[in-house]
Each structure stands twice: as C-alpha cells, then as structure tokens.
PDB file of N, CA and C in Angstrom:
ATOM      1  N   UNK X   1      34.639 -24.223  38.576  1.00  0.00           N
ATOM      2  CA  UNK X   1      35.488 -23.046  38.487  1.00  0.00           C
ATOM      3  C   UNK X   1      36.870 -23.476  37.986  1.00  0.00           C
ATOM      4  N   UNK X   2      37.429 -22.668  37.085  1.00  0.00           N
ATOM      5  CA  UNK X   2      38.742 -22.972  36.546  1.00  0.00           C
ATOM      6  C   UNK X   2      39.824 -22.721  37.582  1.00  0.00           C
ATOM      7  N   UNK X   3      40.871 -23.513  37.506  1.00  0.00           N
ATOM      8  CA  UNK X   3      42.034 -23.299  38.368  1.00  0.00           C
ATOM      9  C   UNK X   3      43.140 -22.705  37.499  1.00  0.00           C
ATOM     10  N   UNK X   4      43.024 -21.419  37.219  1.00  0.00           N
ATOM     11  CA  UNK X   4      43.966 -20.756  36.323  1.00  0.00           C
ATOM     12  C   UNK X   4      45.303 -20.528  37.008  1.00  0.00           C
ATOM     13  N   UNK X   5      46.357 -20.760  36.234  1.00  0.00           N
ATOM     14  CA  UNK X   5      47.689 -20.423  36.706  1.00  0.00           C
ATOM     15  C   UNK X   5      48.096 -19.107  36.090  1.00  0.00           C
ATOM     16  N   UNK X   6      48.868 -18.359  36.845  1.00  0.00           N
ATOM     17  CA  UNK X   6      49.346 -17.085  36.335  1.00  0.00           C
ATOM     18  C   UNK X   6      50.108 -16.367  37.421  1.00  0.00           C
ATOM     19  N   UNK X   7      50.257 -15.066  37.238  1.00  0.00           N
ATOM     20  CA  UNK X   7      51.041 -14.283  38.186  1.00  0.00           C
ATOM     21  C   UNK X   7      50.233 -13.137  38.772  1.00  0.00           C
ATOM     22  N   UNK X   8      50.544 -12.849  40.026  1.00  0.00           N
ATOM     23  CA  UNK X   8      50.056 -11.641  40.690  1.00  0.00           C
ATOM     24  C   UNK X   8      51.236 -10.683  40.701  1.00  0.00           C
ATOM     25  N   UNK X   9      51.015  -9.459  40.242  1.00  0.00           N
ATOM     26  CA  UNK X   9      52.079  -8.453  40.246  1.00  0.00           C
ATOM     27  C   UNK X   9      52.080  -7.742  41.590  1.00  0.00           C
ATOM     28  N   UNK X  10      53.282  -7.341  42.035  1.00  0.00           N
ATOM     29  CA  UNK X  10      53.373  -6.537  43.245  1.00  0.00           C
ATOM     30  C   UNK X  10      54.345  -5.391  43.015  1.00  0.00           C
ATOM     31  N   UNK X  11      54.089  -4.295  43.732  1.00  0.00           N
ATOM     32  CA  UNK X  11      54.965  -3.126  43.672  1.00  0.00           C
ATOM     33  C   UNK X  11      55.141  -2.600  45.088  1.00  0.00           C
ATOM     34  N   UNK X  12      56.385  -2.350  45.466  1.00  0.00           N
ATOM     35  CA  UNK X  12      56.707  -1.811  46.782  1.00  0.00           C
ATOM     36  C   UNK X  12      57.027  -0.320  46.646  1.00  0.00           C
ATOM     37  N   UNK X  13      56.593   0.470  47.625  1.00  0.00           N
ATOM     38  CA  UNK X  13      56.859   1.900  47.613  1.00  0.00           C
ATOM     39  C   UNK X  13      57.471   2.345  48.936  1.00  0.00           C
ATOM     40  N   UNK X  14      57.860   3.618  48.998  1.00  0.00           N
ATOM     41  CA  UNK X  14      58.422   4.185  50.215  1.00  0.00           C
ATOM     42  C   UNK X  14      59.730   3.512  50.588  1.00  0.00           C
ATOM     43  N   UNK X  15      59.935   3.349  51.874  1.00  0.00           N
ATOM     44  CA  UNK X  15      61.171   2.764  52.391  1.00  0.00           C
ATOM     45  C   UNK X  15      61.352   1.321  51.910  1.00  0.00           C
ATOM     46  N   UNK X  16      60.239   0.628  51.649  1.00  0.00           N
ATOM     47  CA  UNK X  16      60.330  -0.750  51.143  1.00  0.00           C
ATOM     48  C   UNK X  16      61.019  -0.775  49.788  1.00  0.00           C
ATOM     49  N   UNK X  17      60.721   0.221  48.969  1.00  0.00           N
ATOM     50  CA  UNK X  17      61.315   0.312  47.632  1.00  0.00           C
ATOM     51  C   UNK X  17      62.834   0.488  47.728  1.00  0.00           C
ATOM     52  N   UNK X  18      63.268   1.197  48.758  1.00  0.00           N
ATOM     53  CA  UNK X  18      64.701   1.429  48.944  1.00  0.00           C
ATOM     54  C   UNK X  18      65.407   0.215  49.538  1.00  0.00           C
ATOM     55  N   UNK X  19      64.715  -0.506  50.429  1.00  0.00           N
ATOM     56  CA  UNK X  19      65.340  -1.607  51.155  1.00  0.00           C
ATOM     57  C   UNK X  19      65.293  -2.958  50.449  1.00  0.00           C
ATOM     58  N   UNK X  20      64.333  -3.152  49.558  1.00  0.00           N
ATOM     59  CA  UNK X  20      64.151  -4.463  48.927  1.00  0.00           C
ATOM     60  C   UNK X  20      64.217  -4.329  47.415  1.00  0.00           C
ATOM     61  N   UNK X  21      65.083  -5.162  46.833  1.00  0.00           N
ATOM     62  CA  UNK X  21      65.249  -5.166  45.376  1.00  0.00           C
ATOM     63  C   UNK X  21      65.038  -6.570  44.850  1.00  0.00           C
ATOM     64  N   UNK X  22      64.376  -6.732  43.731  1.00  0.00           N
ATOM     65  CA  UNK X  22      63.697  -5.689  42.984  1.00  0.00           C
ATOM     66  C   UNK X  22      62.452  -5.217  43.728  1.00  0.00           C
ATOM     67  N   UNK X  23      62.070  -3.978  43.498  1.00  0.00           N
ATOM     68  CA  UNK X  23      60.946  -3.407  44.232  1.00  0.00           C
ATOM     69  C   UNK X  23      59.599  -3.708  43.579  1.00  0.00           C
ATOM     70  N   UNK X  24      59.639  -4.443  42.495  1.00  0.00           N
ATOM     71  CA  UNK X  24      58.393  -4.939  41.920  1.00  0.00           C
ATOM     72  C   UNK X  24      58.680  -6.259  41.242  1.00  0.00           C
ATOM     73  N   UNK X  25      57.624  -7.023  41.074  1.00  0.00           N
ATOM     74  CA  UNK X  25      57.810  -8.334  40.477  1.00  0.00           C
ATOM     75  C   UNK X  25      56.498  -9.072  40.388  1.00  0.00           C
ATOM     76  N   UNK X  26      56.608 -10.370  40.247  1.00  0.00           N
ATOM     77  CA  UNK X  26      55.431 -11.214  40.111  1.00  0.00           C
ATOM     78  C   UNK X  26      55.584 -12.464  40.970  1.00  0.00           C
ATOM     79  N   UNK X  27      54.442 -12.938  41.462  1.00  0.00           N
ATOM     80  CA  UNK X  27      54.394 -14.170  42.242  1.00  0.00           C
ATOM     81  C   UNK X  27      53.468 -15.126  41.504  1.00  0.00           C
ATOM     82  N   UNK X  28      53.951 -16.322  41.151  1.00  0.00           N
ATOM     83  CA  UNK X  28      53.082 -17.277  40.477  1.00  0.00           C
ATOM     84  C   UNK X  28      52.027 -17.826  41.438  1.00  0.00           C
ATOM     85  N   UNK X  29      50.787 -17.905  40.965  1.00  0.00           N
ATOM     86  CA  UNK X  29      49.707 -18.446  41.790  1.00  0.00           C
ATOM     87  C   UNK X  29      48.842 -19.378  40.946  1.00  0.00           C
ATOM     88  N   UNK X  30      48.198 -20.298  41.625  1.00  0.00           N
ATOM     89  CA  UNK X  30      47.201 -21.160  40.999  1.00  0.00           C
ATOM     90  C   UNK X  30      45.857 -20.762  41.586  1.00  0.00           C
ATOM     91  N   UNK X  31      44.938 -20.368  40.743  1.00  0.00           N
ATOM     92  CA  UNK X  31      43.639 -19.945  41.249  1.00  0.00           C
ATOM     93  C   UNK X  31      43.770 -18.633  41.988  1.00  0.00           C
ATOM     94  N   UNK X  32      43.211 -18.588  43.186  1.00  0.00           N
ATOM     95  CA  UNK X  32      43.317 -17.354  43.974  1.00  0.00           C
ATOM     96  C   UNK X  32      43.954 -17.659  45.321  1.00  0.00           C
ATOM     97  N   UNK X  33      44.559 -16.623  45.895  1.00  0.00           N
ATOM     98  CA  UNK X  33      45.158 -16.726  47.223  1.00  0.00           C
ATOM     99  C   UNK X  33      44.732 -15.491  48.009  1.00  0.00           C
ATOM    100  N   UNK X  34      44.967 -15.518  49.313  1.00  0.00           N
ATOM    101  CA  UNK X  34      44.662 -14.342  50.129  1.00  0.00           C
ATOM    102  C   UNK X  34      45.878 -13.428  50.182  1.00  0.00           C
ATOM    103  N   UNK X  35      45.650 -12.204  50.595  1.00  0.00           N
ATOM    104  CA  UNK X  35      46.767 -11.283  50.788  1.00  0.00           C
ATOM    105  C   UNK X  35      47.744 -11.818  51.826  1.00  0.00           C
ATOM    106  N   UNK X  36      47.234 -12.479  52.850  1.00  0.00           N
ATOM    107  CA  UNK X  36      48.114 -13.082  53.860  1.00  0.00           C
ATOM    108  C   UNK X  36      49.084 -14.053  53.199  1.00  0.00           C
ATOM    109  N   UNK X  37      48.578 -14.878  52.286  1.00  0.00           N
ATOM    110  CA  UNK X  37      49.433 -15.836  51.594  1.00  0.00           C
ATOM    111  C   UNK X  37      50.461 -15.120  50.713  1.00  0.00           C
ATOM    112  N   UNK X  38      50.044 -14.048  50.060  1.00  0.00           N
ATOM    113  CA  UNK X  38      50.985 -13.280  49.247  1.00  0.00           C
ATOM    114  C   UNK X  38      52.099 -12.699  50.111  1.00  0.00           C
ATOM    115  N   UNK X  39      51.736 -12.151  51.264  1.00  0.00           N
ATOM    116  CA  UNK X  39      52.755 -11.576  52.143  1.00  0.00           C
ATOM    117  C   UNK X  39      53.734 -12.634  52.630  1.00  0.00           C
ATOM    118  N   UNK X  40      53.262 -13.866  52.835  1.00  0.00           N
ATOM    119  CA  UNK X  40      54.176 -14.953  53.213  1.00  0.00           C
ATOM    120  C   UNK X  40      55.144 -15.261  52.078  1.00  0.00           C
ATOM    121  N   UNK X  41      54.633 -15.242  50.853  1.00  0.00           N
ATOM    122  CA  UNK X  41      55.511 -15.441  49.687  1.00  0.00           C
ATOM    123  C   UNK X  41      56.564 -14.338  49.617  1.00  0.00           C
ATOM    124  N   UNK X  42      56.141 -13.097  49.835  1.00  0.00           N
ATOM    125  CA  UNK X  42      57.084 -11.981  49.790  1.00  0.00           C
ATOM    126  C   UNK X  42      58.102 -12.067  50.921  1.00  0.00           C
ATOM    127  N   UNK X  43      57.692 -12.585  52.086  1.00  0.00           N
ATOM    128  CA  UNK X  43      58.614 -12.736  53.214  1.00  0.00           C
ATOM    129  C   UNK X  43      59.729 -13.724  52.877  1.00  0.00           C
ATOM    130  N   UNK X  44      59.431 -14.713  52.029  1.00  0.00           N
ATOM    131  CA  UNK X  44      60.471 -15.652  51.595  1.00  0.00           C
ATOM    132  C   UNK X  44      61.508 -14.938  50.729  1.00  0.00           C
ATOM    133  N   UNK X  45      61.054 -14.000  49.923  1.00  0.00           N
ATOM    134  CA  UNK X  45      61.960 -13.242  49.048  1.00  0.00           C
ATOM    135  C   UNK X  45      62.665 -12.110  49.787  1.00  0.00           C
ATOM    136  N   UNK X  46      61.912 -11.471  50.693  1.00  0.00           N
ATOM    137  CA  UNK X  46      62.393 -10.266  51.369  1.00  0.00           C
ATOM    138  C   UNK X  46      62.317 -10.454  52.882  1.00  0.00           C
ATOM    139  N   UNK X  47      63.344 -11.037  53.488  1.00  0.00           N
ATOM    140  CA  UNK X  47      63.327 -11.257  54.940  1.00  0.00           C
ATOM    141  C   UNK X  47      63.064  -9.947  55.695  1.00  0.00           C
ATOM    142  N   UNK X  48      62.145 -10.020  56.656  1.00  0.00           N
ATOM    143  CA  UNK X  48      61.842  -8.875  57.495  1.00  0.00           C
ATOM    144  C   UNK X  48      60.699  -8.012  57.006  1.00  0.00           C
ATOM    145  N   UNK X  49      60.206  -8.267  55.796  1.00  0.00           N
ATOM    146  CA  UNK X  49      59.154  -7.396  55.267  1.00  0.00           C
ATOM    147  C   UNK X  49      57.841  -7.545  56.038  1.00  0.00           C
ATOM    148  N   UNK X  50      57.524  -8.763  56.473  1.00  0.00           N
ATOM    149  CA  UNK X  50      56.262  -8.956  57.205  1.00  0.00           C
ATOM    150  C   UNK X  50      56.228  -8.140  58.484  1.00  0.00           C
ATOM    151  N   UNK X  51      57.354  -8.067  59.182  1.00  0.00           N
ATOM    152  CA  UNK X  51      57.407  -7.318  60.437  1.00  0.00           C
ATOM    153  C   UNK X  51      57.159  -5.832  60.198  1.00  0.00           C
ATOM    154  N   UNK X  52      57.531  -5.344  59.018  1.00  0.00           N
ATOM    155  CA  UNK X  52      57.306  -3.938  58.696  1.00  0.00           C
ATOM    156  C   UNK X  52      55.845  -3.653  58.353  1.00  0.00           C
ATOM    157  N   UNK X  53      55.116  -4.702  57.932  1.00  0.00           N
ATOM    158  CA  UNK X  53      53.751  -4.511  57.463  1.00  0.00           C
ATOM    159  C   UNK X  53      52.683  -5.011  58.431  1.00  0.00           C
ATOM    160  N   UNK X  54      53.009  -6.035  59.220  1.00  0.00           N
ATOM    161  CA  UNK X  54      52.005  -6.669  60.076  1.00  0.00           C
ATOM    162  C   UNK X  54      52.349  -6.543  61.547  1.00  0.00           C
ATOM    163  N   UNK X  55      51.299  -6.523  62.349  1.00  0.00           N
ATOM    164  CA  UNK X  55      51.431  -6.509  63.803  1.00  0.00           C
ATOM    165  C   UNK X  55      50.257  -7.325  64.341  1.00  0.00           C
ATOM    166  N   UNK X  56      50.535  -8.365  65.100  1.00  0.00           N
ATOM    167  CA  UNK X  56      49.492  -9.262  65.614  1.00  0.00           C
ATOM    168  C   UNK X  56      48.589  -9.771  64.486  1.00  0.00           C
ATOM    169  N   UNK X  57      49.208 -10.156  63.363  1.00  0.00           N
ATOM    170  CA  UNK X  57      48.512 -10.712  62.204  1.00  0.00           C
ATOM    171  C   UNK X  57      47.503  -9.751  61.574  1.00  0.00           C
ATOM    172  N   UNK X  58      47.673  -8.451  61.810  1.00  0.00           N
ATOM    173  CA  UNK X  58      46.852  -7.419  61.184  1.00  0.00           C
ATOM    174  C   UNK X  58      47.791  -6.395  60.565  1.00  0.00           C
ATOM    175  N   UNK X  59      47.247  -5.578  59.669  1.00  0.00           N
ATOM    176  CA  UNK X  59      48.074  -4.525  59.086  1.00  0.00           C
ATOM    177  C   UNK X  59      48.489  -3.536  60.153  1.00  0.00           C
ATOM    178  N   UNK X  60      49.757  -3.139  60.133  1.00  0.00           N
ATOM    179  CA  UNK X  60      50.231  -2.094  61.045  1.00  0.00           C
ATOM    180  C   UNK X  60      49.514  -0.794  60.702  1.00  0.00           C
ATOM    181  N   UNK X  61      49.320   0.070  61.687  1.00  0.00           N
ATOM    182  CA  UNK X  61      48.731   1.376  61.402  1.00  0.00           C
ATOM    183  C   UNK X  61      49.566   2.121  60.359  1.00  0.00           C
ATOM    184  N   UNK X  62      48.905   2.690  59.395  1.00  0.00           N
ATOM    185  CA  UNK X  62      49.587   3.451  58.356  1.00  0.00           C
ATOM    186  C   UNK X  62      49.975   2.665  57.122  1.00  0.00           C
ATOM    187  N   UNK X  63      49.922   1.324  57.184  1.00  0.00           N
ATOM    188  CA  UNK X  63      50.222   0.509  56.010  1.00  0.00           C
ATOM    189  C   UNK X  63      49.025   0.573  55.068  1.00  0.00           C
ATOM    190  N   UNK X  64      49.297   0.767  53.795  1.00  0.00           N
ATOM    191  CA  UNK X  64      48.241   0.787  52.788  1.00  0.00           C
ATOM    192  C   UNK X  64      48.545  -0.296  51.758  1.00  0.00           C
ATOM    193  N   UNK X  65      47.578  -1.186  51.559  1.00  0.00           N
ATOM    194  CA  UNK X  65      47.665  -2.208  50.518  1.00  0.00           C
ATOM    195  C   UNK X  65      46.525  -1.954  49.539  1.00  0.00           C
ATOM    196  N   UNK X  66      46.878  -1.878  48.268  1.00  0.00           N
ATOM    197  CA  UNK X  66      45.876  -1.694  47.223  1.00  0.00           C
ATOM    198  C   UNK X  66      45.860  -2.924  46.335  1.00  0.00           C
ATOM    199  N   UNK X  67      44.666  -3.415  46.040  1.00  0.00           N
ATOM    200  CA  UNK X  67      44.509  -4.500  45.076  1.00  0.00           C
ATOM    201  C   UNK X  67      43.759  -3.909  43.894  1.00  0.00           C
ATOM    202  N   UNK X  68      44.435  -3.861  42.768  1.00  0.00           N
ATOM    203  CA  UNK X  68      43.861  -3.250  41.569  1.00  0.00           C
ATOM    204  C   UNK X  68      43.317  -1.856  41.858  1.00  0.00           C
ATOM    205  N   UNK X  69      44.054  -1.102  42.679  1.00  0.00           N
ATOM    206  CA  UNK X  69      43.693   0.278  42.976  1.00  0.00           C
ATOM    207  C   UNK X  69      42.704   0.469  44.102  1.00  0.00           C
ATOM    208  N   UNK X  70      42.225  -0.620  44.708  1.00  0.00           N
ATOM    209  CA  UNK X  70      41.260  -0.519  45.807  1.00  0.00           C
ATOM    210  C   UNK X  70      41.936  -0.836  47.132  1.00  0.00           C
ATOM    211  N   UNK X  71      41.728   0.038  48.114  1.00  0.00           N
ATOM    212  CA  UNK X  71      42.300  -0.158  49.443  1.00  0.00           C
ATOM    213  C   UNK X  71      41.661  -1.387  50.083  1.00  0.00           C
ATOM    214  N   UNK X  72      42.500  -2.300  50.599  1.00  0.00           N
ATOM    215  CA  UNK X  72      41.976  -3.543  51.166  1.00  0.00           C
ATOM    216  C   UNK X  72      41.152  -3.305  52.427  1.00  0.00           C
ATOM    217  N   UNK X  73      41.294  -2.131  53.043  1.00  0.00           N
ATOM    218  CA  UNK X  73      40.453  -1.815  54.198  1.00  0.00           C
ATOM    219  C   UNK X  73      38.987  -1.715  53.801  1.00  0.00           C
ATOM    220  N   UNK X  74      38.737  -1.467  52.513  1.00  0.00           N
ATOM    221  CA  UNK X  74      37.371  -1.396  51.997  1.00  0.00           C
ATOM    222  C   UNK X  74      36.957  -2.705  51.337  1.00  0.00           C
ATOM    223  N   UNK X  75      37.833  -3.691  51.375  1.00  0.00           N
ATOM    224  CA  UNK X  75      37.536  -5.017  50.840  1.00  0.00           C
ATOM    225  C   UNK X  75      37.472  -5.970  52.030  1.00  0.00           C
ATOM    226  N   UNK X  76      38.285  -7.013  52.019  1.00  0.00           N
ATOM    227  CA  UNK X  76      38.280  -7.981  53.127  1.00  0.00           C
ATOM    228  C   UNK X  76      39.610  -7.987  53.875  1.00  0.00           C
ATOM    229  N   UNK X  77      40.288  -6.840  53.868  1.00  0.00           N
ATOM    230  CA  UNK X  77      41.589  -6.692  54.525  1.00  0.00           C
ATOM    231  C   UNK X  77      42.527  -7.818  54.096  1.00  0.00           C
ATOM    232  N   UNK X  78      43.194  -8.492  55.024  1.00  0.00           N
ATOM    233  CA  UNK X  78      44.170  -9.518  54.665  1.00  0.00           C
ATOM    234  C   UNK X  78      43.530 -10.787  54.102  1.00  0.00           C
ATOM    235  N   UNK X  79      42.217 -10.927  54.263  1.00  0.00           N
ATOM    236  CA  UNK X  79      41.508 -12.077  53.699  1.00  0.00           C
ATOM    237  C   UNK X  79      41.084 -11.829  52.252  1.00  0.00           C
ATOM    238  N   UNK X  80      41.381 -10.647  51.721  1.00  0.00           N
ATOM    239  CA  UNK X  80      41.035 -10.323  50.339  1.00  0.00           C
ATOM    240  C   UNK X  80      41.666 -11.342  49.397  1.00  0.00           C
ATOM    241  N   UNK X  81      40.859 -11.872  48.503  1.00  0.00           N
ATOM    242  CA  UNK X  81      41.331 -12.847  47.528  1.00  0.00           C
ATOM    243  C   UNK X  81      41.958 -12.125  46.345  1.00  0.00           C
ATOM    244  N   UNK X  82      43.114 -12.616  45.918  1.00  0.00           N
ATOM    245  CA  UNK X  82      43.759 -12.090  44.723  1.00  0.00           C
ATOM    246  C   UNK X  82      43.989 -13.248  43.764  1.00  0.00           C
ATOM    247  N   UNK X  83      44.009 -12.919  42.491  1.00  0.00           N
ATOM    248  CA  UNK X  83      44.094 -13.962  41.466  1.00  0.00           C
ATOM    249  C   UNK X  83      45.059 -13.538  40.371  1.00  0.00           C
ATOM    250  N   UNK X  84      45.430 -14.467  39.485  1.00  0.00           N
ATOM    251  CA  UNK X  84      46.334 -14.109  38.396  1.00  0.00           C
ATOM    252  C   UNK X  84      45.830 -12.879  37.645  1.00  0.00           C
ATOM    253  N   UNK X  85      46.758 -11.979  37.348  1.00  0.00           N
ATOM    254  CA  UNK X  85      46.412 -10.751  36.645  1.00  0.00           C
ATOM    255  C   UNK X  85      46.205  -9.565  37.564  1.00  0.00           C
ATOM    256  N   UNK X  86      46.018  -9.815  38.868  1.00  0.00           N
ATOM    257  CA  UNK X  86      45.830  -8.723  39.826  1.00  0.00           C
ATOM    258  C   UNK X  86      47.170  -8.048  40.121  1.00  0.00           C
ATOM    259  N   UNK X  87      47.080  -6.793  40.556  1.00  0.00           N
ATOM    260  CA  UNK X  87      48.259  -6.043  40.973  1.00  0.00           C
ATOM    261  C   UNK X  87      48.066  -5.577  42.404  1.00  0.00           C
ATOM    262  N   UNK X  88      49.064  -5.839  43.249  1.00  0.00           N
ATOM    263  CA  UNK X  88      49.046  -5.428  44.652  1.00  0.00           C
ATOM    264  C   UNK X  88      50.138  -4.384  44.851  1.00  0.00           C
ATOM    265  N   UNK X  89      49.731  -3.228  45.379  1.00  0.00           N
ATOM    266  CA  UNK X  89      50.653  -2.140  45.650  1.00  0.00           C
ATOM    267  C   UNK X  89      50.766  -1.994  47.160  1.00  0.00           C
ATOM    268  N   UNK X  90      52.001  -1.904  47.667  1.00  0.00           N
ATOM    269  CA  UNK X  90      52.247  -1.899  49.113  1.00  0.00           C
ATOM    270  C   UNK X  90      52.966  -0.610  49.511  1.00  0.00           C
ATOM    271  N   UNK X  91      52.312   0.171  50.384  1.00  0.00           N
ATOM    272  CA  UNK X  91      52.895   1.391  50.947  1.00  0.00           C
ATOM    273  C   UNK X  91      53.112   1.161  52.433  1.00  0.00           C
ATOM    274  N   UNK X  92      54.335   1.302  52.936  1.00  0.00           N
ATOM    275  CA  UNK X  92      54.576   1.167  54.372  1.00  0.00           C
ATOM    276  C   UNK X  92      54.138   2.435  55.084  1.00  0.00           C
ATOM    277  N   UNK X  93      54.094   2.433  56.426  1.00  0.00           N
ATOM    278  CA  UNK X  93      53.793   3.663  57.144  1.00  0.00           C
ATOM    279  C   UNK X  93      54.797   4.752  56.773  1.00  0.00           C
ATOM    280  N   UNK X  94      54.300   5.960  56.646  1.00  0.00           N
ATOM    281  CA  UNK X  94      55.190   7.083  56.358  1.00  0.00           C
ATOM    282  C   UNK X  94      55.513   7.273  54.899  1.00  0.00           C
ATOM    283  N   UNK X  95      54.930   6.441  54.030  1.00  0.00           N
ATOM    284  CA  UNK X  95      55.160   6.632  52.605  1.00  0.00           C
ATOM    285  C   UNK X  95      54.241   7.732  52.106  1.00  0.00           C
ATOM    286  N   UNK X  96      54.779   8.656  51.441  1.00  0.00           N
ATOM    287  CA  UNK X  96      53.963   9.742  50.897  1.00  0.00           C
ATOM    288  C   UNK X  96      54.631  11.057  51.164  1.00  0.00           C
ATOM    289  N   UNK X  97      53.907  12.114  50.919  1.00  0.00           N
ATOM    290  CA  UNK X  97      54.532  13.392  51.164  1.00  0.00           C
ATOM    291  C   UNK X  97      53.834  14.515  50.502  1.00  0.00           C
TER     292      UNK X  97
END
C-alpha cells in the first residue's frame, strides 16, 4: 500500500466558525489517520476545541462530523480513517436552524 502524503480539509460550522479562525483549512497527513488523530491536530491549532466536541473520548451529544458528506455515526465514529483528499465537516451541538 502506498504511503501518500497530502492534506485533509476541514471546515468548522456554527459557534466553532465564530470562535476559531480560520474556520477552514488543511492538515497534512501521511497515509491515513483516524478522526481522533485529526481532532488532536485541531486541538493544537484551536485550544479548547476538543472539549466542545468530545466527552469521555466520545462525541458529545449533538456533535455532527461528516467525512466526505457521510455522518461518522454511520461509519466507524472516531475510529473512522481519513486520508489525503478527504474533507471533514464539523458541526457543534446547536448548529443549525
């Protein structure tokens, strides 16, 4: 299997979009990583973001994470593998209307 280098795109919505700038960007990855690893990378950029999204190492109720448009609750939740070229969209609780 190839160990491709590239970027995973992310986009923040709701209150996260207001509190963290830039609200979208890219994280360089080699091969694939889990969503948990991506959230740790984002926590380095955006202090406090993990606490808004996770509780006891699980997604907080109401948090929605999409990988390429698919809800991770229908995939492998935080163990979902993401790879270069993927896009992760993050909605905190209460985002929407």
